[in-house]
XYZ file of N, CA and C in Angstrom:
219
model
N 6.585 58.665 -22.179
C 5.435 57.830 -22.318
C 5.725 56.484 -21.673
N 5.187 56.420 -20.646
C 5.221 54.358 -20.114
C 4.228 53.376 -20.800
N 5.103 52.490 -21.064
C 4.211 51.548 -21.493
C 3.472 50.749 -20.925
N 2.567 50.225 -21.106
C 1.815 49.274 -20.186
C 2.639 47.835 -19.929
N 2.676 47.170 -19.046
C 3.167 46.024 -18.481
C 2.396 44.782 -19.126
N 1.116 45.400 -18.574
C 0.108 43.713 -19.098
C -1.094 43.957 -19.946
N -0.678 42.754 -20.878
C -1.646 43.036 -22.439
C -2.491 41.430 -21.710
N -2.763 41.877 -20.321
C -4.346 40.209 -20.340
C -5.561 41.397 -20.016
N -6.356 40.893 -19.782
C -7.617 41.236 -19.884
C -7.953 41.584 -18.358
N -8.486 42.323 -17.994
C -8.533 42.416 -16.505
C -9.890 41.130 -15.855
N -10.635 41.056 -17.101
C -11.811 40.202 -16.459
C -11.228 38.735 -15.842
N -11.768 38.298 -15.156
C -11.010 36.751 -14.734
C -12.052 36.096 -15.114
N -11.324 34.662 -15.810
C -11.822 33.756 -16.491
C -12.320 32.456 -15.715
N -13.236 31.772 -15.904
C -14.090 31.225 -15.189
C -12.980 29.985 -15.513
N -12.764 29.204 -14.826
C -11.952 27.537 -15.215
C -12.944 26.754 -14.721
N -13.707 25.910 -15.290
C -14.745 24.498 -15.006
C -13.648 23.531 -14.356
N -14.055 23.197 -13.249
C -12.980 21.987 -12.685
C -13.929 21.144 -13.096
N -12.646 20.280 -13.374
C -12.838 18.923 -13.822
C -12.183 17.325 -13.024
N -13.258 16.813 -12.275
C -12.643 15.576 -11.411
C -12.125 14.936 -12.014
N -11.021 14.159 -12.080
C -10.496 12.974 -13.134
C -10.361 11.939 -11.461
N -11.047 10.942 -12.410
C -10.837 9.845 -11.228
C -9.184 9.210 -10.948
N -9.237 8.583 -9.801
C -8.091 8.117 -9.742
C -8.400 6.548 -9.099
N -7.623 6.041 -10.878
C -8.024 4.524 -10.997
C -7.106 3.693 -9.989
N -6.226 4.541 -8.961
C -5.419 3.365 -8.259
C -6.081 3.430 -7.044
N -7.435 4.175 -6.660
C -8.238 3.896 -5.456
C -8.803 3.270 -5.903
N -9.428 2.490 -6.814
C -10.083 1.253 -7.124
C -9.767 0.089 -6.108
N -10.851 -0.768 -5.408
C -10.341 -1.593 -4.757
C -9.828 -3.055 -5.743
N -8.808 -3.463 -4.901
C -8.065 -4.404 -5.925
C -8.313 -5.410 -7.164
N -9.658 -6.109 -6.099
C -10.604 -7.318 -6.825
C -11.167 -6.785 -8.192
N -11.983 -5.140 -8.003
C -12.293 -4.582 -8.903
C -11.494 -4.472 -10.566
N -9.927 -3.898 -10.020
C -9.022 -3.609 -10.696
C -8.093 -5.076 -11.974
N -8.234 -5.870 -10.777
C -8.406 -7.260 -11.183
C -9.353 -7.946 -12.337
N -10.653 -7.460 -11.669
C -11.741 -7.866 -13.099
C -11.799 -7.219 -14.067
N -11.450 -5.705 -13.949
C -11.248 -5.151 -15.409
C -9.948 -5.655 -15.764
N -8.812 -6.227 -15.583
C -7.476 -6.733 -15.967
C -8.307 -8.361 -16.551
N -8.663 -8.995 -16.410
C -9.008 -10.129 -16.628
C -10.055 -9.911 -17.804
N -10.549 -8.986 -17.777
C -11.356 -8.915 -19.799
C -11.059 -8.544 -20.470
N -9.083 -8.183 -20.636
C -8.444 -8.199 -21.559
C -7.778 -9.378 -22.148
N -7.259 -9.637 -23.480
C -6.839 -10.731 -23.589
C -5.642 -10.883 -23.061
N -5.265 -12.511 -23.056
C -4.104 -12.935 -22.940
C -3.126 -11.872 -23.148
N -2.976 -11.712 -24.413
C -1.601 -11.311 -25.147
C -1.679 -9.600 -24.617
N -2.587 -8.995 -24.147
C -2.650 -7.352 -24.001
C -2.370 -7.689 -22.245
N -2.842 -8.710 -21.645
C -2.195 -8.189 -20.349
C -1.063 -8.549 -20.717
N 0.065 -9.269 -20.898
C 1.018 -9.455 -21.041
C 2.391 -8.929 -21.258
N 1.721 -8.160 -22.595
C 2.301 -7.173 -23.140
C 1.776 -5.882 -23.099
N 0.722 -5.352 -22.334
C 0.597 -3.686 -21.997
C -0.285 -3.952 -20.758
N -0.822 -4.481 -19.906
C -1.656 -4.242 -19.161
C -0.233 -4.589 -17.978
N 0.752 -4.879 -17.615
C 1.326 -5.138 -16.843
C 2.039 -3.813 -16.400
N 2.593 -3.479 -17.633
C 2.989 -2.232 -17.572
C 2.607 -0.689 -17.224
N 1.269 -0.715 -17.024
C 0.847 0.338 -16.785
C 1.290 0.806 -15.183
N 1.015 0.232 -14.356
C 1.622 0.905 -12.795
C 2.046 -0.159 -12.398
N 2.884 -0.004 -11.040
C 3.355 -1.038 -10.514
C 2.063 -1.837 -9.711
N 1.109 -1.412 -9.213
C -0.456 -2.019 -9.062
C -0.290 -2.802 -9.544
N -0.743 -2.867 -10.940
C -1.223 -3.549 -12.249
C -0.267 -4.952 -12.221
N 1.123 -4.613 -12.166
C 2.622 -5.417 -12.431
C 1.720 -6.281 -11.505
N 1.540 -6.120 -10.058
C 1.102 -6.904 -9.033
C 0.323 -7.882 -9.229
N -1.112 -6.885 -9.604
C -2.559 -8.243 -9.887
C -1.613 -8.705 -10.714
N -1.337 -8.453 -12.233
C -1.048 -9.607 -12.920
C 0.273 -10.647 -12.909
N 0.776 -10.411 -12.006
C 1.860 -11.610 -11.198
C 1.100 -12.593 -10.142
N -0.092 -11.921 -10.126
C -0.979 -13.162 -8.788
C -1.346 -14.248 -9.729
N -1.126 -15.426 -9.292
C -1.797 -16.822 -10.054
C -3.003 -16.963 -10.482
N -3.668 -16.179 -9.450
C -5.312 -16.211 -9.959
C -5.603 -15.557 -11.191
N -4.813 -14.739 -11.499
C -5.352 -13.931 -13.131
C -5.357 -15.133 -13.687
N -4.305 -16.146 -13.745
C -3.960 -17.279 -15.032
C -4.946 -18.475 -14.846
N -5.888 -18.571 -14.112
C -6.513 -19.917 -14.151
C -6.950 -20.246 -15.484
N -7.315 -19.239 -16.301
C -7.941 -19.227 -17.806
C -6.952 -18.054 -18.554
N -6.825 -19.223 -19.213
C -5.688 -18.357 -20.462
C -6.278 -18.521 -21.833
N -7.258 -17.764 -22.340
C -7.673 -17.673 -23.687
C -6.626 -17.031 -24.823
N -6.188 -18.371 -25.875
C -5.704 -18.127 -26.372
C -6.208 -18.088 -28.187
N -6.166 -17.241 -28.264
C -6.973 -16.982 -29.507
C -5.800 -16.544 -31.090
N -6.430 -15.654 -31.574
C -5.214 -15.384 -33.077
C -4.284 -14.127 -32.768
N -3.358 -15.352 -32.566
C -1.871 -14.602 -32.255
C -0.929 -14.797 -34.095
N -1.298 -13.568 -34.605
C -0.061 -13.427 -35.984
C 0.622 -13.045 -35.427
């Protein structure tokens, strides 16, 4: 008696593609203004970190002209 090899299904299963954007084609200025309506303390401490991009805008001087500093516990 042989056994069968494959326990899948012979029908083929439909997969929905799904686009996921890719936020490092954003042009810079763009990428910049969403970095700038976070606060102070979140670019600082997580918005820098996300890609080396990011590290970039927020090492440019222009992010810092306005530094809202609000409740830091």
């Amino acid at each position: 008696m042989m056994a069968s090899s494959s326990f899948l299904p012979t029908e083929e299963v439909e997969v929905e593609s799904i686009t996921v954007p890719n936020w490092l084609e954003l042009p810079k200025d763009i990428t910049a203004n969403i970095l700038q309506r976070l606060d102070t303390f979140e670019i600082v401490t997580s918005g820098c970190l996300v890609c080396p991009l990011w590290w970039n805008i927020c090492k440019d001087p222009l992010m810092w002209r306005t530094i809202r500093m609000t409740d830091f516990r």
